[in-house]
Short mmCIF file of C-alpha atoms in Angstrom, two decimals:
data_model
loop_
_atom_site.label_atom_id
_atom_site.label_comp_id
_atom_site.label_asym_id
_atom_site.label_seq_id
_atom_site.Cartn_x
_atom_site.Cartn_y
_atom_site.Cartn_z
CA MET A 1 -3.93 12.90 -12.19
CA LEU A 2 -5.82 14.41 -9.27
CA ASN A 3 -5.03 17.59 -7.39
CA VAL A 4 -6.94 18.73 -4.35
CA GLU A 5 -5.98 22.28 -3.38
CA LYS A 6 -6.99 23.54 0.04
CA ILE A 7 -10.50 22.31 -0.14
CA VAL A 8 -12.64 23.43 2.80
CA LYS A 9 -16.10 22.38 3.89
CA ASN A 10 -17.83 23.44 7.10
CA TYR A 11 -20.60 21.39 8.69
CA GLY A 12 -21.56 23.12 11.92
CA ASP A 13 -18.55 22.68 14.16
CA PHE A 14 -16.89 20.13 11.85
CA ARG A 15 -14.40 21.64 9.43
CA LEU A 16 -12.76 19.66 6.64
CA ASP A 17 -9.59 21.26 5.29
CA VAL A 18 -7.43 19.09 3.03
CA SER A 19 -4.91 19.30 0.21
CA PHE A 20 -3.30 16.38 -1.54
CA GLU A 21 -2.18 15.08 -4.88
CA ILE A 22 -2.34 11.75 -6.68
CA PRO A 23 0.29 11.44 -9.41
CA ASP A 24 -0.35 9.32 -12.51
CA GLY A 25 -0.12 5.60 -11.87
CA THR A 26 -0.28 5.61 -8.10
CA VAL A 27 -2.68 4.06 -5.64
CA THR A 28 -3.47 6.31 -2.72
CA GLY A 29 -5.41 5.44 0.39
CA ILE A 30 -7.18 7.73 2.80
CA VAL A 31 -7.48 6.25 6.28
CA GLY A 32 -9.05 7.57 9.43
CA LYS A 33 -11.66 6.84 12.00
CA ASN A 34 -15.38 7.04 11.30
CA GLY A 35 -16.36 10.67 11.01
CA ALA A 36 -12.83 11.86 10.14
CA GLY A 37 -14.06 13.24 6.81
CA LYS A 38 -13.11 10.47 4.36
CA SER A 39 -16.42 10.21 2.54
CA THR A 40 -16.88 14.00 2.58
CA THR A 41 -13.52 14.31 0.81
CA ILE A 42 -14.61 11.83 -1.85
CA LYS A 43 -17.92 13.62 -2.35
CA LEU A 44 -16.14 16.96 -2.71
CA ILE A 45 -13.81 15.54 -5.35
CA LEU A 46 -16.75 14.18 -7.31
CA GLY A 47 -18.68 17.43 -7.00
CA LEU A 48 -21.53 15.74 -5.16
CA ILE A 49 -21.24 18.49 -2.56
CA ARG A 50 -19.83 21.97 -3.09
CA PRO A 51 -16.71 23.09 -1.25
CA ASP A 52 -16.78 26.37 0.68
CA GLU A 53 -13.26 27.10 -0.54
CA GLY A 54 -10.57 25.51 -2.67
CA HIS A 55 -10.27 23.63 -5.94
CA VAL A 56 -10.17 20.10 -7.26
CA TYR A 57 -8.35 19.46 -10.53
CA ILE A 58 -8.64 16.23 -12.45
CA ASN A 59 -6.01 15.97 -15.18
CA GLY A 60 -5.48 19.71 -14.92
CA LYS A 61 -9.15 20.58 -15.35
CA GLU A 62 -11.26 22.06 -12.60
CA ALA A 63 -13.56 19.23 -11.47
CA SER A 64 -16.76 21.28 -11.84
CA GLN A 65 -15.87 22.06 -15.50
CA LEU A 66 -15.43 18.44 -16.61
CA SER A 67 -17.26 17.52 -19.78
CA GLY A 68 -19.18 14.27 -20.16
CA LYS A 69 -16.23 12.90 -22.08
CA ASP A 70 -13.79 13.75 -19.28
CA LYS A 71 -16.04 11.98 -16.83
CA GLN A 72 -15.81 8.78 -18.89
CA GLU A 73 -12.27 8.54 -17.58
CA LEU A 74 -13.47 8.23 -14.02
CA GLY A 75 -14.61 5.02 -12.44
CA VAL A 76 -16.47 5.47 -9.20
CA ALA A 77 -17.73 3.10 -6.53
CA LEU A 78 -19.55 4.65 -3.59
CA SER A 79 -21.46 2.95 -0.79
CA GLU A 80 -24.55 2.76 -3.02
CA SER A 81 -24.43 1.54 -6.61
CA GLY A 82 -26.73 4.26 -7.92
CA PHE A 83 -28.82 1.71 -9.81
CA SER A 84 -32.40 0.98 -8.81
CA SER A 85 -32.48 -2.17 -6.73
CA TYR A 86 -35.31 -3.42 -8.95
CA LEU A 87 -32.93 -3.79 -11.90
CA CYS A 88 -30.90 -6.88 -12.66
CA ILE A 89 -27.43 -7.10 -14.24
CA LYS A 90 -28.98 -7.67 -17.69
CA ASP A 91 -30.65 -4.24 -17.40
CA ILE A 92 -27.50 -2.61 -16.06
CA ILE A 93 -25.51 -3.83 -19.07
CA VAL A 94 -27.93 -1.98 -21.37
CA ILE A 95 -27.50 1.19 -19.31
CA LEU A 96 -23.69 0.95 -19.19
CA ARG A 97 -23.55 0.37 -22.95
CA LYS A 98 -25.38 3.67 -23.51
CA MET A 99 -23.55 5.55 -20.79
CA TYR A 100 -19.96 4.66 -21.62
CA PRO A 101 -18.79 4.43 -25.25
CA ASP A 102 -15.76 2.53 -23.95
CA PHE A 103 -17.82 0.01 -21.97
CA ASP A 104 -16.10 -3.36 -22.26
CA GLU A 105 -19.07 -5.69 -22.24
CA LYS A 106 -17.02 -8.85 -22.54
CA PHE A 107 -14.79 -7.89 -19.61
CA PHE A 108 -17.86 -7.06 -17.54
CA THR A 109 -19.84 -10.23 -18.30
CA ASP A 110 -16.76 -12.47 -17.98
CA ASN A 111 -16.03 -11.05 -14.56
CA CYS A 112 -19.68 -11.28 -13.48
CA ASN A 113 -19.43 -14.97 -14.35
CA ILE A 114 -16.15 -15.41 -12.48
CA GLN A 115 -17.60 -13.70 -9.41
CA LYS A 116 -20.80 -15.76 -9.82
CA LEU A 117 -23.10 -12.76 -10.09
CA PRO A 118 -26.48 -13.85 -11.52
CA PHE A 119 -27.63 -11.90 -14.59
CA ASP A 120 -31.37 -12.01 -14.03
CA LYS A 121 -31.75 -11.62 -10.32
CA LYS A 122 -32.83 -8.23 -8.96
CA ILE A 123 -30.10 -6.33 -7.15
CA LYS A 124 -32.28 -6.04 -4.08
CA GLU A 125 -31.95 -9.79 -3.69
CA PHE A 126 -28.14 -9.62 -3.88
CA SER A 127 -26.02 -10.26 -0.80
CA THR A 128 -23.77 -7.48 0.55
CA GLY A 129 -20.75 -9.14 -1.05
CA MET A 130 -22.44 -9.47 -4.45
CA ARG A 131 -23.45 -5.80 -4.41
CA ALA A 132 -19.94 -4.71 -3.50
CA LYS A 133 -18.48 -6.78 -6.35
CA LEU A 134 -21.00 -5.32 -8.78
CA ARG A 135 -20.13 -1.75 -7.74
CA VAL A 136 -16.44 -2.37 -8.34
CA LEU A 137 -17.03 -4.16 -11.65
CA VAL A 138 -19.17 -1.27 -12.90
CA ALA A 139 -16.38 1.15 -12.00
CA ILE A 140 -13.63 -0.78 -13.79
CA SER A 141 -15.46 -1.84 -16.96
CA HIS A 142 -15.00 1.28 -19.08
CA LYS A 143 -11.21 1.72 -19.05
CA ALA A 144 -11.27 4.56 -16.53
CA LYS A 145 -7.96 6.29 -15.84
CA LEU A 146 -8.86 7.26 -12.30
CA LEU A 147 -10.82 5.04 -9.94
CA ILE A 148 -12.39 6.59 -6.88
CA MET A 149 -13.68 4.12 -4.32
CA ASP A 150 -15.27 4.85 -0.99
CA GLU A 151 -14.85 1.85 1.32
CA PRO A 152 -15.03 -0.76 -1.46
CA THR A 153 -14.57 -3.56 1.07
CA ALA A 154 -16.70 -2.34 3.98
CA GLY A 155 -18.74 -5.02 5.68
CA LEU A 156 -17.36 -7.91 3.63
CA ASP A 157 -15.91 -11.22 4.73
CA VAL A 158 -12.24 -12.03 4.11
CA GLU A 159 -12.88 -13.93 0.92
CA ALA A 160 -15.10 -11.31 -0.72
CA ARG A 161 -12.61 -8.62 0.28
CA ASN A 162 -9.80 -10.54 -1.32
CA ASP A 163 -11.83 -11.03 -4.51
CA ILE A 164 -12.39 -7.28 -4.74
CA LEU A 165 -8.77 -6.39 -4.03
CA ASP A 166 -7.65 -8.92 -6.63
CA LEU A 167 -10.00 -7.33 -9.18
CA LEU A 168 -8.38 -3.97 -8.48
CA ARG A 169 -4.87 -5.42 -8.62
CA LYS A 170 -5.59 -7.09 -11.93
CA TYR A 171 -6.99 -3.82 -13.26
CA LEU A 172 -3.82 -2.02 -12.20
CA ALA A 173 -1.61 -4.65 -13.81
CA ASP A 174 -3.56 -4.39 -17.07
CA ASN A 175 -3.77 -0.57 -17.05
CA GLU A 176 -0.35 0.56 -15.91
CA ASP A 177 -0.99 4.30 -15.98
CA CYS A 178 -4.25 4.28 -14.08
CA SER A 179 -4.56 5.67 -10.55
CA ILE A 180 -6.81 4.77 -7.65
CA LEU A 181 -8.01 6.78 -4.69
CA LEU A 182 -9.64 4.66 -2.04
CA THR A 183 -10.77 4.97 1.52
CA SER A 184 -10.86 2.13 3.97
CA HIS A 185 -10.45 1.41 7.60
CA ILE A 186 -9.26 -2.13 7.05
CA SER A 187 -5.53 -1.69 7.14
CA SER A 188 -4.54 -4.97 5.49
CA ASP A 189 -6.45 -3.87 2.39
CA LEU A 190 -4.39 -0.73 2.17
CA GLU A 191 -1.05 -2.31 3.06
CA GLY A 192 -1.16 -4.67 0.12
CA LEU A 193 -2.50 -2.23 -2.43
CA CYS A 194 -1.72 1.42 -1.77
CA ASP A 195 1.53 3.14 -2.63
CA ASP A 196 0.91 5.91 -0.13
CA VAL A 197 -1.50 6.73 2.64
CA TYR A 198 -3.00 9.92 4.02
CA LEU A 199 -4.18 9.83 7.62
CA LEU A 200 -7.20 12.01 8.11
CA ASN A 201 -8.28 13.02 11.59
CA ASP A 202 -11.02 15.45 12.50
CA GLY A 203 -11.06 16.99 9.02
CA LYS A 204 -7.29 17.41 8.70
CA ILE A 205 -4.49 15.40 7.16
CA ILE A 206 -2.11 14.67 10.00
CA LEU A 207 0.25 12.33 8.20
CA HIS A 208 1.24 11.39 4.66
CA GLU A 209 3.61 8.50 4.14
CA ASP A 210 4.52 5.79 1.63
CA THR A 211 2.95 2.49 2.69
CA ASP A 212 6.29 0.86 2.17
CA THR A 213 7.97 3.25 4.59
CA ILE A 214 5.32 2.62 7.23
CA LEU A 215 5.79 -1.13 6.97
CA SER A 216 9.57 -1.09 6.87
CA ASN A 217 10.50 1.78 9.22
CA TYR A 218 7.65 2.37 11.64
CA GLY A 219 7.23 0.32 14.76
CA VAL A 220 5.65 0.07 18.17
CA ILE A 221 8.08 -0.04 21.09
CA LYS A 222 6.90 -1.59 24.33
CA VAL A 223 8.77 -0.57 27.47
CA ASP A 224 8.27 -0.40 31.22
CA GLU A 225 8.26 2.96 33.01
CA GLU A 226 11.91 2.81 34.00
CA MET A 227 13.00 2.16 30.42
CA TYR A 228 10.61 4.79 29.14
CA GLU A 229 12.37 7.46 31.20
CA LYS A 230 15.72 6.47 29.66
CA LEU A 231 14.44 6.30 26.08
CA ASP A 232 15.61 8.91 23.58
CA LYS A 233 12.27 10.31 22.44
CA THR A 234 13.37 12.33 19.40
CA LEU A 235 12.06 9.69 16.98
CA ILE A 236 8.91 8.84 18.93
CA LEU A 237 5.80 10.16 17.24
CA SER A 238 3.42 9.39 20.05
CA SER A 239 3.34 7.46 23.31
CA ARG A 240 0.57 5.93 25.24
CA LYS A 241 0.52 4.65 28.81
CA ASP A 242 -0.62 1.10 29.30
CA HIS A 243 -1.13 -1.02 32.39
CA TYR A 244 2.36 -2.52 32.09
CA GLY A 245 4.24 0.56 30.90
CA TYR A 246 4.34 2.51 27.69
CA GLN A 247 3.68 1.93 24.01
CA CYS A 248 5.65 4.27 21.79
CA PHE A 249 5.10 4.75 18.08
CA THR A 250 8.28 5.48 16.13
CA ASN A 251 9.06 6.19 12.49
CA ASP A 252 12.55 4.71 12.87
CA ARG A 253 12.37 1.31 14.56
CA LYS A 254 15.90 0.45 13.40
CA PHE A 255 17.34 3.24 15.52
CA TYR A 256 15.77 1.83 18.66
CA ALA A 257 16.60 -1.78 17.78
CA GLU A 258 20.27 -0.84 17.38
CA ASN A 259 20.59 1.47 20.36
CA TYR A 260 18.51 -0.44 22.86
CA PRO A 261 19.34 -4.12 22.32
CA GLY A 262 16.70 -6.45 23.64
CA ILE A 263 13.94 -3.87 23.57
CA VAL A 264 10.54 -5.14 22.37
CA ILE A 265 9.65 -3.62 19.01
CA GLU A 266 6.78 -4.72 16.83
CA ASN A 267 6.55 -3.89 13.14
CA GLY A 268 4.29 -0.93 12.48
CA SER A 269 1.04 -1.34 10.59
CA ILE A 270 -1.57 1.09 9.36
CA ASP A 271 -3.77 0.02 12.28
CA ASP A 272 -1.07 1.14 14.72
CA LEU A 273 -0.74 4.37 12.78
CA ILE A 274 -4.44 5.15 13.19
CA LEU A 275 -4.57 4.06 16.82
CA MET A 276 -1.41 5.74 17.98
CA MET A 277 -1.71 8.95 15.97
CA THR A 278 -5.38 9.71 16.39
CA GLY A 279 -6.21 8.14 19.74
CA GLY A 280 -6.00 9.93 23.09
CA LYS A 281 -2.60 10.30 24.68
CA MET B 1 10.68 -16.57 -10.33
CA HIS B 2 10.02 -17.87 -6.84
CA ILE B 3 9.52 -15.22 -4.21
CA ILE B 4 8.36 -15.80 -0.67
CA LEU B 5 7.82 -12.73 1.47
CA ASN B 6 7.56 -12.77 5.22
CA ASN B 7 5.26 -10.00 6.39
CA THR B 8 6.15 -10.35 10.05
CA SER B 9 9.91 -10.25 9.53
CA MET B 10 11.86 -7.21 10.73
CA VAL B 11 13.51 -7.15 7.30
CA PRO B 12 11.66 -4.65 5.10
CA ILE B 13 9.65 -6.19 2.26
CA TYR B 14 11.64 -4.44 -0.47
CA GLU B 15 14.89 -5.77 0.98
CA GLN B 16 13.48 -9.29 1.04
CA LEU B 17 12.50 -8.80 -2.59
CA ILE B 18 15.94 -7.49 -3.57
CA ASP B 19 17.71 -10.38 -1.83
CA GLN B 20 15.55 -13.02 -3.43
CA ILE B 21 15.78 -11.62 -6.95
CA LYS B 22 19.54 -11.26 -6.50
CA ASN B 23 19.80 -14.88 -5.42
CA GLU B 24 17.81 -16.00 -8.46
CA ILE B 25 20.21 -14.06 -10.68
CA ILE B 26 23.36 -15.24 -8.93
CA SER B 27 22.23 -18.87 -8.92
CA GLY B 28 21.37 -18.63 -12.58
CA SER B 29 17.64 -19.42 -12.35
CA LEU B 30 17.08 -15.97 -13.83
CA LYS B 31 19.16 -15.80 -16.98
CA GLU B 32 20.82 -12.89 -18.70
CA ASN B 33 18.37 -10.79 -20.77
CA GLU B 34 15.39 -12.52 -19.23
CA VAL B 35 12.58 -10.05 -18.62
CA LEU B 36 11.28 -9.53 -15.09
CA PRO B 37 7.53 -9.17 -14.50
CA SER B 38 6.30 -5.56 -14.76
CA VAL B 39 6.10 -3.59 -11.54
CA ARG B 40 2.32 -3.73 -11.48
CA THR B 41 2.20 -7.44 -12.33
CA LEU B 42 4.61 -8.42 -9.60
CA SER B 43 2.91 -6.15 -7.07
CA SER B 44 -0.41 -7.74 -7.94
CA GLU B 45 0.98 -11.27 -7.68
CA LEU B 46 2.74 -10.66 -4.36
CA ARG B 47 -0.04 -8.42 -3.02
CA ILE B 48 2.32 -5.63 -2.11
CA SER B 49 2.29 -2.01 -3.24
CA ALA B 50 3.72 -1.14 -6.64
CA LEU B 51 6.04 1.38 -5.05
CA THR B 52 7.70 -1.38 -3.02
CA VAL B 53 8.43 -3.35 -6.19
CA LYS B 54 9.67 -0.22 -7.94
CA LYS B 55 12.00 0.55 -5.07
CA ALA B 56 13.44 -2.98 -5.27
CA TYR B 57 13.89 -2.79 -9.06
CA ASP B 58 15.56 0.62 -8.77
CA ARG B 59 18.01 -0.71 -6.20
CA LEU B 60 18.78 -3.78 -8.33
CA GLU B 61 19.45 -1.49 -11.25
CA GLU B 62 21.79 0.71 -9.17
CA GLU B 63 23.70 -2.40 -8.18
CA GLY B 64 23.93 -3.51 -11.79
CA PHE B 65 21.81 -6.64 -11.60
CA VAL B 66 19.06 -5.48 -13.94
CA VAL B 67 18.56 -2.91 -16.68
CA THR B 68 15.31 -1.05 -17.25
CA VAL B 69 14.46 -0.03 -20.80
CA HIS B 70 11.78 2.63 -20.72
CA GLY B 71 8.51 1.47 -22.18
CA LYS B 72 9.82 -2.08 -22.55
CA GLY B 73 10.57 -3.54 -19.18
CA THR B 74 13.24 -4.64 -16.75
CA TYR B 75 15.82 -7.18 -17.88
CA VAL B 76 18.43 -9.23 -16.11
CA ALA B 77 21.78 -7.60 -16.83
CA ALA B 78 24.81 -9.52 -18.01
CA THR B 79 25.98 -11.20 -14.83
CA ASP B 80 29.59 -10.91 -14.02
CA GLN B 81 30.27 -13.88 -11.74
CA LYS B 82 32.97 -11.91 -9.94
CA LEU B 83 30.56 -9.04 -9.36
CA ALA B 84 27.93 -11.43 -8.13
CA MET B 85 30.31 -13.01 -5.62
CA GLU B 86 31.39 -9.54 -4.54
CA ALA B 87 27.77 -8.63 -3.84
CA ARG B 88 27.30 -11.75 -1.77
CA ARG B 89 30.46 -11.07 0.17
CA LYS B 90 29.30 -7.52 0.82
CA ALA B 91 25.96 -8.78 2.11
CA ILE B 92 27.70 -11.18 4.52
CA GLU B 93 30.01 -8.41 5.69
CA ASP B 94 27.05 -6.14 6.32
CA ASP B 95 25.37 -8.83 8.38
CA PHE B 96 28.50 -9.38 10.45
CA ALA B 97 28.92 -5.64 10.95
CA MET B 98 25.36 -5.42 12.23
CA ILE B 99 25.87 -8.23 14.74
CA ILE B 100 29.18 -6.75 15.91
CA ASP B 101 27.52 -3.36 16.46
CA LYS B 102 24.85 -5.12 18.48
CA ALA B 103 27.40 -6.98 20.59
CA ARG B 104 29.45 -3.84 21.19
CA ALA B 105 26.33 -1.95 22.23
CA ILE B 106 25.86 -4.32 25.14
CA GLY B 107 29.54 -4.16 26.05
CA PHE B 108 31.17 -7.20 24.44
CA GLU B 109 34.89 -6.89 23.74
CA LYS B 110 36.67 -8.09 20.62
CA ASP B 111 37.89 -11.30 22.28
CA GLU B 112 34.45 -12.20 23.54
CA ILE B 113 32.97 -11.69 20.08
CA MET B 114 35.68 -13.86 18.50
CA GLU B 115 35.00 -16.50 21.16
CA ILE B 116 31.30 -16.60 20.26
CA VAL B 117 32.09 -16.88 16.55
CA LYS B 118 34.48 -19.77 17.24
CA ILE B 119 31.97 -21.66 19.35
CA ILE B 120 29.24 -21.28 16.76
CA LEU B 121 31.57 -22.30 13.94
CA GLU B 122 32.46 -25.48 15.77
CA ASP B 123 28.83 -26.38 16.24
CA HIS B 124 27.97 -26.03 12.55
#
């Protein structure tokens, strides 16, 4: 579905250098701290900025060569909706109808009603949550095959986040072959939605793993100094000294649970992954 | 289908899923030829990744509990009661093996392990 081949972008002393692939029908997340290069990656894929090197292929076609028709198959939600804030949903419907031959007006209006988005209020009067819902609804209302979302849930409360994730889940259930690329730094969003996750740090991908594997095999081991010395460290990805001892991040918690009975091991999460893999030692 | 997942359990989500679907099949609440929800539907309902569901379905197919027909869906396979019991027995054996490994790792001998089992059996 999407192929990113050695794409490079230099901004002063920041260098982004990434390659990855999203197969048909998968949901991929890009995680990383602020400034890691997540949004730059998204902008490069969409051709909003030009790469210094490398290629992006969408369905086998170089991204810069996509025709208007090819672009119909993309659904995009960035941090700004792209519509003038003086428009209201009624106006946006007219625009979407012209822009996308496959625009599903019924789906769009039904969902606006479900999410309680007013049709004749200007977008500038919308709350953050309402704007975020509108952005996602616009992206999923024309039967796109590939959805690209930059922080679709940033700055939202738990309920609004859940509404948005449920919209995406429903879209996936109804369109089995569609793929999603999304960035987020809220790990619970990614854990319940993404099939795999790329960890981006300082412009580079430092880890790629199935979400399922992270949740079922990774873990954080907590030991005192004495125990730390004795610990077999071959399956420890990173360790960090704490006031009471050490925290060790492993990709095989079962090994430690079996070989060191009684040791404290917590299940790994994407938050731990970011903290332990990108933080200082 | 009733599935309750525990996100804080040490048991991986896909294993919890496999166990619960197996139990539904063995107990007969999921009947032969009944269609299971699609991977995406179940992942959406349970709020877990589609890959996790797929992994569980694949394992259930390997073990002969379900059959996937491409483009159609995943169905409950003809349940052989003997096979089902066998699977349960195997699961129990695996659990015992795990506990015994654990006990051995901290130095328990065979007699001590048997002693513990006896005491617990008497209490239940």
